[in-house]
Amino acid sequence: MEQQQQEDTYEVPRLQVESIVGFNGKVINGLRVHPDRQHIIYPLGCAVVIEDISGNEKPSLLWGHTDYVTCIAVSNRNGDLIASGQKTHMGFKAAAIVWDYRSQKALYKLELHKVNIQALVFSPNDLYLASLGGIDDGSVVIWNMANGQAICGSQAQVESAGNTLCISFSKVRDDVFVTGGESTLRVWELDVENRKIRPSEVQLGQLSRQVNCICMDDDNQEEPYFYCGTTTGDILAINMKTRIFRCKAPEKKSFEQGVTALAHLKNNNFLVGTGCGKLYELKFPTPEGKGKQTKPKEVRSWSDASVKSNSEAAITSIALRGAGHQFFVGTANARMYKFGYECTNKSGVMAFDACDLIKTCHSSPINDVIFPPGTSDLVVSCQKEQIRIWAIKSMKELKRFIVPNMTCNAIALACNGQAIVSAWDDGIIRVFGFNSKASNDLVLRKAITAAHNKGVTALACTQNNSMCSGGQWDFNIVSGGGEGQVRIWSFRYDGRGEPSYSLLETLKEHKGSVSAIKIRNDDKECVSASTDGTCIIWNLEKRSRSQIVFANTLFKCVCYSKDESQIFTSGSDRKIGYWECFDGSPIRELEGSKTGAVNAMDLSPDGNYFVTGGDDKLLKLWTYKEGSVVAVGTGHSATIISIKICPQQKYITSVSEDGAILCWRFPF
């Protein structure tokens, strides 16, 4: 709870979170619908998010984990309990936390598993919680929810079997649960009085399978069954009484890239999610019905045509809302869909065409975020291979551009937001524009190849001295690279034909990677920060160095003051330094963080405040003159990478390593 202890040292108001964009879709069964049917619960970095489905309430976060959340469970009866597990470093114990849903406070912290918790599940009457350890632990533990104490535990599989991956309780019995994984499938019985759990192996005959997910259907006491989705792409039906395999579906053509999620509907059909991102409704044959068995029948199927790569679109969660008339689907590429069960297409055929894409999120660390000049309605962000444009009020994604297998390190806007200039790790500066007023598609206008030989790490664009009218562009780009060079480029586009660019100057003084560049409002001067411990102020007219400042740190960020007579910096030493632009002399030094580097900062438009964020995951609002913290934002669950204050000073937007975008209300 190191982070919570640090919060307590700041007796200042808390910043109010307006909206959150983020979802770790890679967590298996991480998306859940609360039994009240009004909220969804999902993981985001080290936190658990509770969000109102209707959007009438602001989302809330459950804080307490020290590393990424790996699994989530919700109690069955009224949802009063939420359990979440995490991963941790090798050699350390991974904690599971049981939360009170109403008060949103931690009730129990369960620490027995090593390194990782693979899965959690509540018993049908919420008496017990079963936890399954990961590959380095391999044990299953039963916890008493009355006092948070462990009742018993055992190794989840025999030594000859592989790892156990999933666990599920019976629907009707608090003393029976099932585990499955690599060549292992077991039914367990809990003996509370003797504090023992006893496994019995499921007989699969000639079949050898890796079980990804388990779906229980044992409330029919005459023919109790459970079903297992496998990496082979079929579903196995197991008799709960005899522990014997009865049948599988499909019999011939298996689901592509395996079954990754499974849900049982009231009409006895199954919703099947696959590793290729397709969703099916399957009518399963009656395993032991009288007469001839019916063949498995595909009722309908769905896949998102807008997702070009199936490799990251695997369906990882299917969460039913109530009886299943509405359900939610989560995917590995951080997309969330809402389906109405009675969906029909235009031809009247049963199909999943009427779904709503309710959330698209970044699925990897976000490297930069910016506001267009003069507006607070839009924000632009970049991650690994994508640039995305978002609407602030709804936090809905409007546009995106993808450069496969590359990483976008930084973005800047020119010509009043008409041009998006981006820095990439392949050493190319890519300039994007909008195709036309009609389509408004984001297209690549020009790529400045071989801009830097160790990747482009930072850039900025001139604004006031640019000609940007009638579709014509004329501006300069200042870029920094991994080799430490700062380069000045001229970029021109007359609205017709191919844009042109030319290299005006190469400035070679930094010895380390350039981490940030800021240009003065008059476009005559800029400052660059580097990991070599120097910040250099450059004269853009003479194209030479004006001043240099030194510090025993890796500079991560730099900003100009309102009157541009000073710069302020921060980095790995956790100090915020004020420097005189005229002679580079130090003015003041503040302690920016108690733990971890300060990675990002931005000055408010009125020049009275600035914000910082970094490894401590806290967003801090400072007064520039007094140098004191006046508000703290607690919401990020991973390292903050970039921060921006909108031009109208309404919002603060911050992004982090877990792919989250948080929008905060500016308090002053």
PDB file of C-alpha atoms in Angstrom, residues 113 349 435:
ATOM      1  CA  HIS A 113       0.148 -17.860  -3.702  1.00  0.00           C
ATOM      2  CA  VAL A 349     -32.046 -13.938 -40.015  1.00  0.00           C
ATOM      3  CA  ASN A 435      -8.416  13.648 -46.739  1.00  0.00           C
TER       4      ASN A 435
END
